[in-house]
Amino acid sequence: MLTAEEQGWLPDFIFREGRFHGGVALFADTSGRITRFSSEPDDLRKASRLPNRAILPGLVNVHSHAFQRAIRGRTEERTGTSRDSFWTWREAMYHAANSLSPDDIYEVARMAFVEMLASGITAVGEFHYVHHAPGGAFYDNPNLLAEQVLQAAQATGIRIALLRTAYARAGWRKDPNPSQARFITPRVEDFIRHTDDLRALTANRFAPDAAWVGIAPHSIRALPVEYLRESIACARGRGMKIHMHVSEQPAEIQACLGEYGMRPVELLHRYELLGGDFTGIHAIHITDEEIYHLAQSRARIGACPTTERNLGDGIGPADKWSEAGVPTCFGSDSNIQIDLLEDARQLEYHLRLERIERAILAPDAQPESLARRLFESATQTGADSIGAPGGSLTEGRPADFFTIDLNDLSIAGAGPESLLTNVVFSGSRTAIRDVYVAGRQVIQDGRHALQDEVVQKFSRTQRRLWERE
Ligand SMILES: [Zn+2]
């Protein structure tokens, strides 16, 4: 019999140490830590048998703006006679950002997090920048909206790094934009104080590896350099992770060149702001020299291909940065789609279309080396980026994992030698059946326990938000 302190699972295959293993059970203690893997017949009998299933480590989504789930499907038409772009999309996003109440923020975040869990994501880096009341006044509790997001994560069961975003201005030589009032904290002292308050609150209310706080200076565009330096110095002093939008749009590069005579990553390098704790989100329009600086500093790049293709941002030179040794992780960003394995395959596919070549990101000619690299980006590199405890199935780490149905139409017929490639390149969400965070089941047979209620409340919020339709 199983001891009361232990639970175990025996699928057909478990993915660990870079490959699938058969005839092995995974055991975790009541705190949700993996205690051991065993092939002993006695142990195999003790574990819950999961026939036609494989277990893989939970995916880590390093970059989400949960509230943007509310604009899904509302921005895919032309808005006027001129060409649509990132900047016209942004107007629709601002409409949502300025209409959501604290309760709406909670409901929309729950919706996004339930979908993340159902797609195998067990930890998220939430780049949170809607802080204030409409018009820009601080709430009595300046972290009210961040708390709503943290509570949404707790209610749904996803781990969260709340990356508290600093935003101070519309941009270089740009007049203040009233649509950004909810994001803006004019003084860095206030930003640091509010961030410290949120850290204290999070430490009090949540288990340390369920929710924690990092910082996210929004972008070079949104912050004067002194604000950027002070906020990053403060985060480093406290051992927090640092995320920042970097080189997403050509206009941002031009503004940075105009203001500082340098490109964004060059500027970050010059002021010694890069580091192993830094993840640059997007990094699309970067030079070889900038890639060199990212590699030297051991920074990571958070690529968001499903959003980048949706917004018309461009194609990140992932082959160049991978060759230089900059690790990639993935984010669902605008949440136009929540499917991290789609992000993984698109990183490669975009390059194929551009270069008229195949298997561009494969590190070598070994079987499954491309799928392994992309999957490691979606798991371990993501965990390193946001400071999450998961990332791989290893003794002592949390039992954060998802199961896939080996008979699902999207991957049926794959053997252990081709299963990872099938999952990464062809797996559909229908293949993902069960999801566990810290050994606790949050998705059962493709559904979340709160799913009906979450969908109903989200739909109500959407009707109100878009009622002029
Ligand atoms: Zn973003």
Short mmCIF file of C-alpha atoms and ligand atoms in Angstrom, two decimals:
data_model
loop_
_atom_site.label_atom_id
_atom_site.label_comp_id
_atom_site.label_asym_id
_atom_site.label_seq_id
_atom_site.Cartn_x
_atom_site.Cartn_y
_atom_site.Cartn_z
CA MET A 1 0.00 0.00 0.00
CA LEU A 2 0.94 3.61 -0.47
CA THR A 3 1.86 5.40 2.68
CA ALA A 4 -0.39 8.30 3.62
CA GLU A 5 2.53 10.62 2.90
CA GLU A 6 2.99 9.58 -0.70
CA GLN A 7 1.12 9.48 -4.00
CA GLY A 8 2.34 7.92 -7.22
CA TRP A 9 1.52 7.78 -10.93
CA LEU A 10 2.40 5.13 -13.48
CA PRO A 11 1.83 6.28 -17.08
CA ASP A 12 3.17 4.49 -20.16
CA PHE A 13 6.00 7.02 -20.39
CA ILE A 14 7.58 9.79 -18.30
CA PHE A 15 9.68 12.53 -19.90
CA ARG A 16 12.79 13.22 -17.85
CA GLU A 17 16.44 13.85 -18.50
CA GLY A 18 15.71 14.59 -22.15
CA ARG A 19 13.81 11.43 -23.13
CA PHE A 20 10.78 9.26 -22.45
CA HIS A 21 11.13 6.36 -20.01
CA GLY A 22 8.69 3.44 -19.83
CA GLY A 23 7.91 1.22 -16.83
CA VAL A 24 8.66 3.99 -14.31
CA ALA A 25 6.40 5.46 -11.64
CA LEU A 26 6.71 8.98 -10.27
CA PHE A 27 6.11 9.56 -6.54
CA ALA A 28 5.46 12.81 -4.65
CA ASP A 29 5.01 13.65 -0.98
CA THR A 30 2.08 15.57 0.52
CA SER A 31 3.86 18.88 0.00
CA GLY A 32 3.83 18.12 -3.73
CA ARG A 33 7.58 17.50 -4.09
CA ILE A 34 8.81 14.67 -6.26
CA THR A 35 10.38 12.14 -3.92
CA ARG A 36 11.50 9.42 -6.33
CA PHE A 37 11.12 7.51 -9.57
CA SER A 38 10.90 3.75 -9.34
CA SER A 39 10.75 0.68 -11.58
CA GLU A 40 10.46 -1.78 -8.67
CA PRO A 41 7.48 -4.11 -9.18
CA ASP A 42 6.19 -3.35 -5.68
CA ASP A 43 6.28 0.36 -6.35
CA LEU A 44 4.66 -0.01 -9.77
CA ARG A 45 1.74 -1.76 -8.08
CA LYS A 46 1.36 1.08 -5.55
CA ALA A 47 1.13 3.86 -8.14
CA SER A 48 -2.08 4.97 -9.90
CA ARG A 49 -1.98 3.40 -13.34
CA LEU A 50 -2.47 5.90 -16.18
CA PRO A 51 -2.93 3.78 -19.32
CA ASN A 52 -2.28 5.36 -22.74
CA ARG A 53 -0.81 8.40 -21.07
CA ALA A 54 2.60 10.05 -21.00
CA ILE A 55 3.66 12.54 -18.32
CA LEU A 56 5.63 15.66 -19.23
CA PRO A 57 6.83 18.54 -17.03
CA GLY A 58 4.48 21.52 -16.85
CA LEU A 59 5.07 24.34 -19.33
CA VAL A 60 6.20 27.75 -18.09
CA ASN A 61 4.68 30.84 -19.71
CA VAL A 62 7.09 33.70 -19.02
CA HIS A 63 5.10 36.58 -20.49
CA SER A 64 1.37 37.21 -20.18
CA HIS A 65 -0.86 40.26 -19.95
CA ALA A 66 -3.89 38.40 -18.62
CA PHE A 67 -6.31 41.32 -19.07
CA GLN A 68 -5.67 41.30 -22.83
CA ARG A 69 -7.69 38.08 -22.99
CA ALA A 70 -10.63 40.51 -23.06
CA ILE A 71 -9.68 41.86 -26.51
CA ARG A 72 -9.36 38.49 -28.21
CA GLY A 73 -11.26 38.55 -31.50
CA ARG A 74 -11.90 42.30 -31.26
CA THR A 75 -8.87 43.57 -33.13
CA GLU A 76 -8.67 41.57 -36.34
CA GLU A 77 -10.41 44.05 -38.64
CA ARG A 78 -9.21 47.21 -40.29
CA THR A 79 -9.99 50.23 -38.19
CA GLY A 80 -9.85 52.91 -40.90
CA THR A 81 -8.50 53.80 -44.26
CA SER A 82 -4.84 53.74 -43.20
CA ARG A 83 -2.83 50.57 -42.61
CA ASP A 84 -3.39 48.72 -39.36
CA SER A 85 -0.38 48.03 -37.17
CA PHE A 86 0.75 47.38 -33.62
CA TRP A 87 -0.17 50.99 -32.87
CA THR A 88 -3.80 50.67 -34.03
CA TRP A 89 -4.12 47.39 -32.09
CA ARG A 90 -2.91 49.28 -29.04
CA GLU A 91 -5.94 51.58 -29.15
CA ALA A 92 -8.30 48.61 -28.74
CA MET A 93 -6.12 47.28 -25.93
CA TYR A 94 -6.31 50.65 -24.18
CA HIS A 95 -10.10 50.58 -24.44
CA ALA A 96 -10.13 47.33 -22.46
CA ALA A 97 -7.47 48.49 -20.02
CA ASN A 98 -9.52 51.58 -19.20
CA SER A 99 -12.88 49.85 -18.88
CA LEU A 100 -12.08 46.99 -16.53
CA SER A 101 -13.09 47.24 -12.86
CA PRO A 102 -11.09 45.44 -10.16
CA ASP A 103 -13.67 42.61 -10.28
CA ASP A 104 -13.34 42.43 -14.06
CA ILE A 105 -9.56 42.18 -13.75
CA TYR A 106 -10.06 39.17 -11.48
CA GLU A 107 -12.56 37.48 -13.82
CA VAL A 108 -10.53 38.04 -16.98
CA ALA A 109 -7.37 36.79 -15.26
CA ARG A 110 -9.16 33.66 -14.04
CA MET A 111 -10.31 33.02 -17.61
CA ALA A 112 -6.77 33.35 -18.97
CA PHE A 113 -5.30 31.18 -16.20
CA VAL A 114 -7.85 28.39 -16.63
CA GLU A 115 -7.01 28.23 -20.32
CA MET A 116 -3.29 28.23 -19.52
CA LEU A 117 -3.71 25.31 -17.13
CA ALA A 118 -5.80 23.40 -19.67
CA SER A 119 -2.97 23.82 -22.16
CA GLY A 120 -0.37 22.36 -19.79
CA ILE A 121 1.02 25.60 -18.36
CA THR A 122 1.71 25.29 -14.63
CA ALA A 123 3.49 28.63 -13.96
CA VAL A 124 3.09 32.09 -15.46
CA GLY A 125 5.05 35.33 -15.45
CA GLU A 126 2.34 37.98 -15.40
CA PHE A 127 3.70 41.28 -16.72
CA HIS A 128 1.19 43.36 -14.84
CA TYR A 129 0.84 47.04 -15.70
CA VAL A 130 -2.76 48.11 -15.00
CA HIS A 131 -2.22 49.54 -11.52
CA HIS A 132 -4.41 52.59 -10.94
CA ALA A 133 -8.00 53.80 -11.09
CA PRO A 134 -9.23 55.18 -14.43
CA GLY A 135 -7.75 58.68 -14.66
CA GLY A 136 -4.58 57.58 -12.90
CA ALA A 137 -5.28 58.11 -9.20
CA PHE A 138 -3.71 55.47 -6.97
CA TYR A 139 -6.21 53.17 -5.28
CA ASP A 140 -6.14 53.35 -1.46
CA ASN A 141 -4.31 50.08 -1.78
CA PRO A 142 -1.99 50.83 -4.71
CA ASN A 143 -1.64 47.08 -5.33
CA LEU A 144 -5.37 46.38 -5.49
CA LEU A 145 -5.28 45.17 -9.10
CA ALA A 146 -2.08 43.15 -8.65
CA GLU A 147 -3.78 41.44 -5.72
CA GLN A 148 -6.78 40.63 -7.92
CA VAL A 149 -4.45 38.92 -10.37
CA LEU A 150 -2.65 37.04 -7.60
CA GLN A 151 -5.97 35.87 -6.21
CA ALA A 152 -7.09 34.74 -9.64
CA ALA A 153 -3.92 32.65 -9.87
CA GLN A 154 -4.52 31.17 -6.44
CA ALA A 155 -8.17 30.39 -7.19
CA THR A 156 -7.29 28.53 -10.38
CA GLY A 157 -4.13 26.84 -9.06
CA ILE A 158 -1.44 28.22 -11.37
CA ARG A 159 1.91 29.38 -9.97
CA ILE A 160 2.56 33.05 -10.62
CA ALA A 161 5.47 35.44 -10.79
CA LEU A 162 3.76 38.84 -10.57
CA LEU A 163 6.16 40.98 -12.61
CA ARG A 164 5.18 44.41 -11.36
CA THR A 165 5.54 46.83 -14.23
CA ALA A 166 7.09 50.30 -14.15
CA TYR A 167 5.64 52.77 -16.65
CA ALA A 168 6.28 56.51 -16.47
CA ARG A 169 5.69 58.22 -19.81
CA ALA A 170 4.21 57.95 -23.29
CA GLY A 171 7.64 58.03 -24.94
CA TRP A 172 10.47 60.26 -26.05
CA ARG A 173 9.13 63.66 -27.13
CA LYS A 174 5.57 62.37 -26.78
CA ASP A 175 2.79 64.22 -24.98
CA PRO A 176 1.20 62.37 -22.07
CA ASN A 177 -1.43 59.94 -23.35
CA PRO A 178 -4.54 59.86 -21.13
CA SER A 179 -5.18 56.25 -22.22
CA GLN A 180 -2.05 55.22 -20.29
CA ALA A 181 -3.10 56.86 -17.01
CA ARG A 182 -3.85 53.54 -15.27
CA PHE A 183 -0.30 52.31 -15.97
CA ILE A 184 1.71 55.33 -14.94
CA THR A 185 3.56 55.83 -11.67
CA PRO A 186 5.42 59.12 -12.25
CA ARG A 187 7.97 58.81 -9.42
CA VAL A 188 10.35 55.88 -9.09
CA GLU A 189 10.21 56.22 -5.29
CA ASP A 190 6.50 55.39 -5.42
CA PHE A 191 7.12 52.48 -7.77
CA ILE A 192 9.72 51.00 -5.40
CA ARG A 193 7.55 51.55 -2.33
CA HIS A 194 4.51 49.95 -3.98
CA THR A 195 6.64 47.02 -5.14
CA ASP A 196 8.00 46.48 -1.62
CA ASP A 197 4.43 46.61 -0.26
CA LEU A 198 3.38 43.97 -2.78
CA ARG A 199 6.31 41.74 -1.84
CA ALA A 200 5.35 41.93 1.83
CA LEU A 201 1.70 41.22 1.07
CA THR A 202 2.55 38.29 -1.21
CA ALA A 203 4.87 36.76 1.36
CA ASN A 204 2.11 37.03 3.98
CA ARG A 205 -0.77 35.67 1.95
CA PHE A 206 0.70 33.08 -0.41
CA ALA A 207 3.06 30.14 -0.20
CA PRO A 208 6.50 31.31 -1.40
CA ASP A 209 6.62 29.04 -4.43
CA ALA A 210 2.95 29.63 -5.37
CA ALA A 211 3.27 33.40 -5.86
CA TRP A 212 6.22 35.78 -5.84
CA VAL A 213 7.08 39.23 -7.17
CA GLY A 214 9.52 40.37 -9.86
CA ILE A 215 9.77 43.67 -11.68
CA ALA A 216 9.17 44.65 -15.26
CA PRO A 217 10.41 48.02 -16.44
CA HIS A 218 7.92 48.26 -19.32
CA SER A 219 10.29 49.38 -22.11
CA ILE A 220 12.90 51.98 -22.98
CA ARG A 221 10.07 53.97 -24.52
CA ALA A 222 8.01 54.05 -21.29
CA LEU A 223 10.81 54.95 -18.84
CA PRO A 224 13.47 57.63 -18.64
CA VAL A 225 16.86 56.03 -18.15
CA GLU A 226 17.30 57.16 -14.52
CA TYR A 227 13.98 55.57 -13.55
CA LEU A 228 15.07 52.41 -15.34
CA ARG A 229 18.42 52.30 -13.53
CA GLU A 230 16.91 52.89 -10.10
CA SER A 231 14.15 50.32 -10.48
CA ILE A 232 16.58 47.67 -11.75
CA ALA A 233 19.11 48.44 -9.00
CA CYS A 234 16.35 48.04 -6.43
CA ALA A 235 15.22 44.70 -7.89
CA ARG A 236 18.81 43.38 -8.02
CA GLY A 237 19.34 44.33 -4.40
CA ARG A 238 16.33 42.25 -3.48
CA GLY A 239 17.14 39.26 -5.71
CA MET A 240 14.08 39.75 -7.94
CA LYS A 241 13.73 38.70 -11.57
CA ILE A 242 13.70 41.49 -14.16
CA HIS A 243 11.67 41.37 -17.37
CA MET A 244 11.43 44.09 -19.99
CA HIS A 245 9.93 44.56 -23.47
CA VAL A 246 12.92 45.03 -25.76
CA SER A 247 13.09 45.88 -29.47
CA GLU A 248 9.58 44.79 -30.42
CA GLN A 249 8.90 47.52 -32.99
CA PRO A 250 11.15 49.50 -35.37
CA ALA A 251 9.65 52.80 -34.11
CA GLU A 252 10.95 51.96 -30.63
CA ILE A 253 14.49 51.54 -31.99
CA GLN A 254 14.28 54.86 -33.85
CA ALA A 255 13.09 56.68 -30.72
CA CYS A 256 15.91 55.14 -28.65
CA LEU A 257 18.48 56.16 -31.27
CA GLY A 258 17.00 59.66 -31.28
CA GLU A 259 17.01 60.06 -27.51
CA TYR A 260 20.25 58.30 -26.59
CA GLY A 261 22.13 57.69 -29.84
CA MET A 262 22.03 53.97 -29.04
CA ARG A 263 19.80 50.99 -29.73
CA PRO A 264 17.80 49.55 -26.78
CA VAL A 265 20.00 46.54 -25.93
CA GLU A 266 23.11 48.64 -26.48
CA LEU A 267 21.79 51.11 -23.93
CA LEU A 268 21.00 48.34 -21.44
CA HIS A 269 24.52 47.02 -21.89
CA ARG A 270 26.12 50.47 -21.54
CA TYR A 271 24.39 51.05 -18.21
CA GLU A 272 25.17 47.48 -17.03
CA LEU A 273 21.49 46.62 -16.72
CA LEU A 274 21.68 43.19 -18.40
CA GLY A 275 22.40 40.07 -16.37
CA GLY A 276 21.48 36.48 -15.60
CA ASP A 277 18.35 37.77 -13.85
CA PHE A 278 17.20 39.65 -16.97
CA THR A 279 14.79 38.45 -19.65
CA GLY A 280 14.29 40.63 -22.71
CA ILE A 281 10.83 40.08 -24.18
CA HIS A 282 10.62 39.96 -28.02
CA ALA A 283 14.17 41.11 -28.99
CA ILE A 284 13.08 41.03 -32.63
CA HIS A 285 14.90 44.00 -34.14
CA ILE A 286 18.37 43.42 -32.69
CA THR A 287 21.84 43.48 -34.17
CA ASP A 288 24.61 40.89 -33.88
CA GLU A 289 26.36 43.16 -31.43
CA GLU A 290 23.28 43.36 -29.24
CA ILE A 291 22.97 39.56 -29.34
CA TYR A 292 26.58 39.40 -28.19
CA HIS A 293 25.80 41.64 -25.20
CA LEU A 294 22.80 39.48 -24.24
CA ALA A 295 24.94 36.33 -24.47
CA GLN A 296 27.82 37.82 -22.47
CA SER A 297 25.49 38.88 -19.68
CA ARG A 298 23.72 35.47 -19.57
CA ALA A 299 20.37 37.16 -20.20
CA ARG A 300 17.44 35.26 -21.75
CA ILE A 301 15.04 36.14 -24.52
CA GLY A 302 11.31 35.65 -24.03
CA ALA A 303 9.89 35.05 -27.51
CA CYS A 304 6.14 35.36 -28.11
CA PRO A 305 5.69 34.21 -31.72
CA THR A 306 1.89 33.79 -31.69
CA THR A 307 1.48 37.38 -30.53
CA GLU A 308 4.35 38.71 -32.65
CA ARG A 309 2.80 37.30 -35.81
CA ASN A 310 -0.63 38.60 -34.76
CA LEU A 311 0.67 42.12 -34.16
CA GLY A 312 2.89 42.19 -37.22
CA ASP A 313 5.98 42.75 -35.07
CA GLY A 314 8.48 40.89 -37.23
CA ILE A 315 10.52 37.68 -36.93
CA GLY A 316 13.09 37.33 -34.15
CA PRO A 317 16.52 36.08 -35.31
CA ALA A 318 16.33 33.06 -33.02
CA ASP A 319 18.95 31.17 -35.03
CA LYS A 320 21.49 33.92 -34.39
CA TRP A 321 20.75 34.32 -30.71
CA SER A 322 20.64 30.53 -30.15
CA GLU A 323 24.01 30.14 -31.87
CA ALA A 324 25.41 32.89 -29.64
CA GLY A 325 24.19 30.97 -26.59
CA VAL A 326 21.24 33.13 -25.53
CA PRO A 327 18.55 30.80 -24.12
CA THR A 328 14.97 31.25 -25.35
CA CYS A 329 11.79 30.97 -23.33
CA PHE A 330 8.19 31.55 -24.42
CA GLY A 331 5.27 33.78 -23.54
CA SER A 332 1.62 33.92 -24.59
CA ASP A 333 1.82 37.74 -24.27
CA SER A 334 -1.44 39.21 -25.67
CA ASN A 335 -3.17 35.85 -25.16
CA ILE A 336 -4.59 35.95 -28.67
CA GLN A 337 -3.92 32.21 -28.42
CA ILE A 338 -2.87 30.34 -25.33
CA ASP A 339 -0.77 27.48 -26.59
CA LEU A 340 2.89 27.54 -25.60
CA LEU A 341 3.80 24.65 -27.89
CA GLU A 342 2.41 26.69 -30.78
CA ASP A 343 4.81 29.46 -29.73
CA ALA A 344 7.62 26.89 -29.66
CA ARG A 345 6.96 25.55 -33.16
CA GLN A 346 6.35 29.01 -34.61
CA LEU A 347 9.78 30.19 -33.47
CA GLU A 348 11.18 27.61 -35.88
CA TYR A 349 8.50 27.91 -38.59
CA HIS A 350 8.85 31.68 -38.98
CA LEU A 351 12.55 31.20 -39.69
CA ARG A 352 11.79 28.43 -42.21
CA LEU A 353 9.53 30.75 -44.18
CA GLU A 354 12.05 33.54 -44.09
CA ARG A 355 15.17 31.51 -44.88
CA ILE A 356 13.63 28.81 -47.13
CA GLU A 357 15.29 26.11 -45.03
CA ARG A 358 14.22 23.49 -42.49
CA ALA A 359 15.29 22.37 -38.99
CA ILE A 360 17.03 25.71 -38.51
CA LEU A 361 17.12 25.70 -34.72
CA ALA A 362 18.20 22.03 -34.41
CA PRO A 363 21.43 22.15 -32.41
CA ASP A 364 22.78 18.99 -34.07
CA ALA A 365 21.76 16.03 -36.25
CA GLN A 366 20.64 13.85 -33.32
CA PRO A 367 17.05 12.51 -33.39
CA GLU A 368 14.61 14.87 -31.69
CA SER A 369 17.29 17.47 -30.92
CA LEU A 370 15.07 20.25 -32.30
CA ALA A 371 12.01 19.17 -30.31
CA ARG A 372 14.16 18.82 -27.18
CA ARG A 373 15.58 22.31 -27.58
CA LEU A 374 12.12 23.85 -28.09
CA PHE A 375 10.59 21.86 -25.23
CA GLU A 376 13.39 22.80 -22.85
CA SER A 377 12.74 26.44 -23.77
CA ALA A 378 9.05 25.98 -22.90
CA THR A 379 9.89 24.38 -19.54
CA GLN A 380 13.30 24.70 -17.85
CA THR A 381 14.41 27.98 -19.44
CA GLY A 382 11.01 29.48 -18.64
CA ALA A 383 11.30 28.38 -15.01
CA ASP A 384 14.79 29.91 -14.78
CA SER A 385 13.49 33.13 -16.30
CA ILE A 386 10.68 33.75 -13.81
CA GLY A 387 12.22 31.95 -10.82
CA ALA A 388 9.63 29.15 -10.77
CA PRO A 389 10.46 25.96 -8.89
CA GLY A 390 9.43 23.53 -11.69
CA GLY A 391 10.86 23.14 -15.17
CA SER A 392 11.76 19.45 -15.12
CA LEU A 393 10.69 16.25 -13.44
CA THR A 394 13.48 15.76 -10.92
CA GLU A 395 13.65 14.54 -7.32
CA GLY A 396 13.14 17.46 -4.96
CA ARG A 397 11.29 19.59 -7.51
CA PRO A 398 7.52 20.03 -7.47
CA ALA A 399 5.26 17.53 -9.17
CA ASP A 400 4.12 20.04 -11.83
CA PHE A 401 3.17 18.04 -14.88
CA PHE A 402 0.61 17.31 -17.57
CA THR A 403 -0.49 14.08 -19.16
CA ILE A 404 -1.08 13.49 -22.83
CA ASP A 405 -3.37 10.92 -24.40
CA LEU A 406 -1.19 8.74 -26.64
CA ASN A 407 -4.25 7.90 -28.74
CA ASP A 408 -5.19 11.53 -29.40
CA LEU A 409 -5.71 12.07 -33.12
CA SER A 410 -2.95 14.69 -33.25
CA ILE A 411 -0.17 12.38 -32.02
CA ALA A 412 -1.46 8.79 -32.35
CA GLY A 413 1.11 6.31 -33.59
CA ALA A 414 4.13 8.04 -32.11
CA GLY A 415 6.65 5.81 -30.36
CA PRO A 416 8.92 6.91 -27.52
CA GLU A 417 11.61 7.89 -30.05
CA SER A 418 9.33 10.33 -31.92
CA LEU A 419 6.82 11.27 -29.25
CA LEU A 420 8.39 14.57 -28.21
CA THR A 421 8.59 15.73 -31.83
CA ASN A 422 4.95 14.76 -32.30
CA VAL A 423 3.93 16.68 -29.18
CA VAL A 424 5.98 19.79 -30.02
CA PHE A 425 5.13 20.00 -33.72
CA SER A 426 1.66 18.45 -33.97
CA GLY A 427 0.11 18.12 -30.51
CA SER A 428 -3.33 19.69 -30.06
CA ARG A 429 -4.85 20.79 -26.78
CA THR A 430 -7.20 17.80 -27.06
CA ALA A 431 -4.17 15.60 -26.27
CA ILE A 432 -3.65 17.31 -22.90
CA ARG A 433 -5.88 15.50 -20.44
CA ASP A 434 -4.74 16.08 -16.84
CA VAL A 435 -2.64 18.78 -15.24
CA TYR A 436 -1.08 18.73 -11.78
CA VAL A 437 0.54 21.57 -9.85
CA ALA A 438 2.48 20.48 -6.75
CA GLY A 439 0.92 17.04 -7.03
CA ARG A 440 -2.60 18.50 -6.89
CA GLN A 441 -4.84 17.90 -9.88
CA VAL A 442 -6.11 21.14 -11.42
CA ILE A 443 -7.27 19.85 -14.82
CA GLN A 444 -9.12 16.57 -15.01
CA ASP A 445 -9.78 15.05 -18.40
CA GLY A 446 -9.33 18.42 -20.10
CA ARG A 447 -11.50 20.44 -17.71
CA HIS A 448 -10.95 22.73 -14.76
CA ALA A 449 -13.24 22.34 -11.74
CA LEU A 450 -14.22 26.04 -11.92
CA GLN A 451 -14.50 26.12 -15.69
CA ASP A 452 -18.25 26.66 -16.07
CA GLU A 453 -18.37 29.44 -13.51
CA VAL A 454 -15.24 31.13 -14.87
CA VAL A 455 -16.55 31.07 -18.45
CA GLN A 456 -19.96 32.36 -17.41
CA LYS A 457 -18.56 35.30 -15.43
CA PHE A 458 -16.03 36.12 -18.13
CA SER A 459 -18.76 36.11 -20.77
CA ARG A 460 -20.80 38.51 -18.67
CA THR A 461 -17.78 40.84 -18.37
CA GLN A 462 -17.26 40.66 -22.13
CA ARG A 463 -20.86 41.55 -22.87
CA ARG A 464 -20.61 44.62 -20.68
CA LEU A 465 -17.22 45.63 -22.08
CA TRP A 466 -18.27 45.43 -25.71
CA GLU A 467 -21.98 46.17 -25.36
CA ARG A 468 -21.92 48.85 -28.07
CA GLU A 469 -21.53 46.05 -30.60
ZN ZN B 1 4.07 42.09 -23.69
#
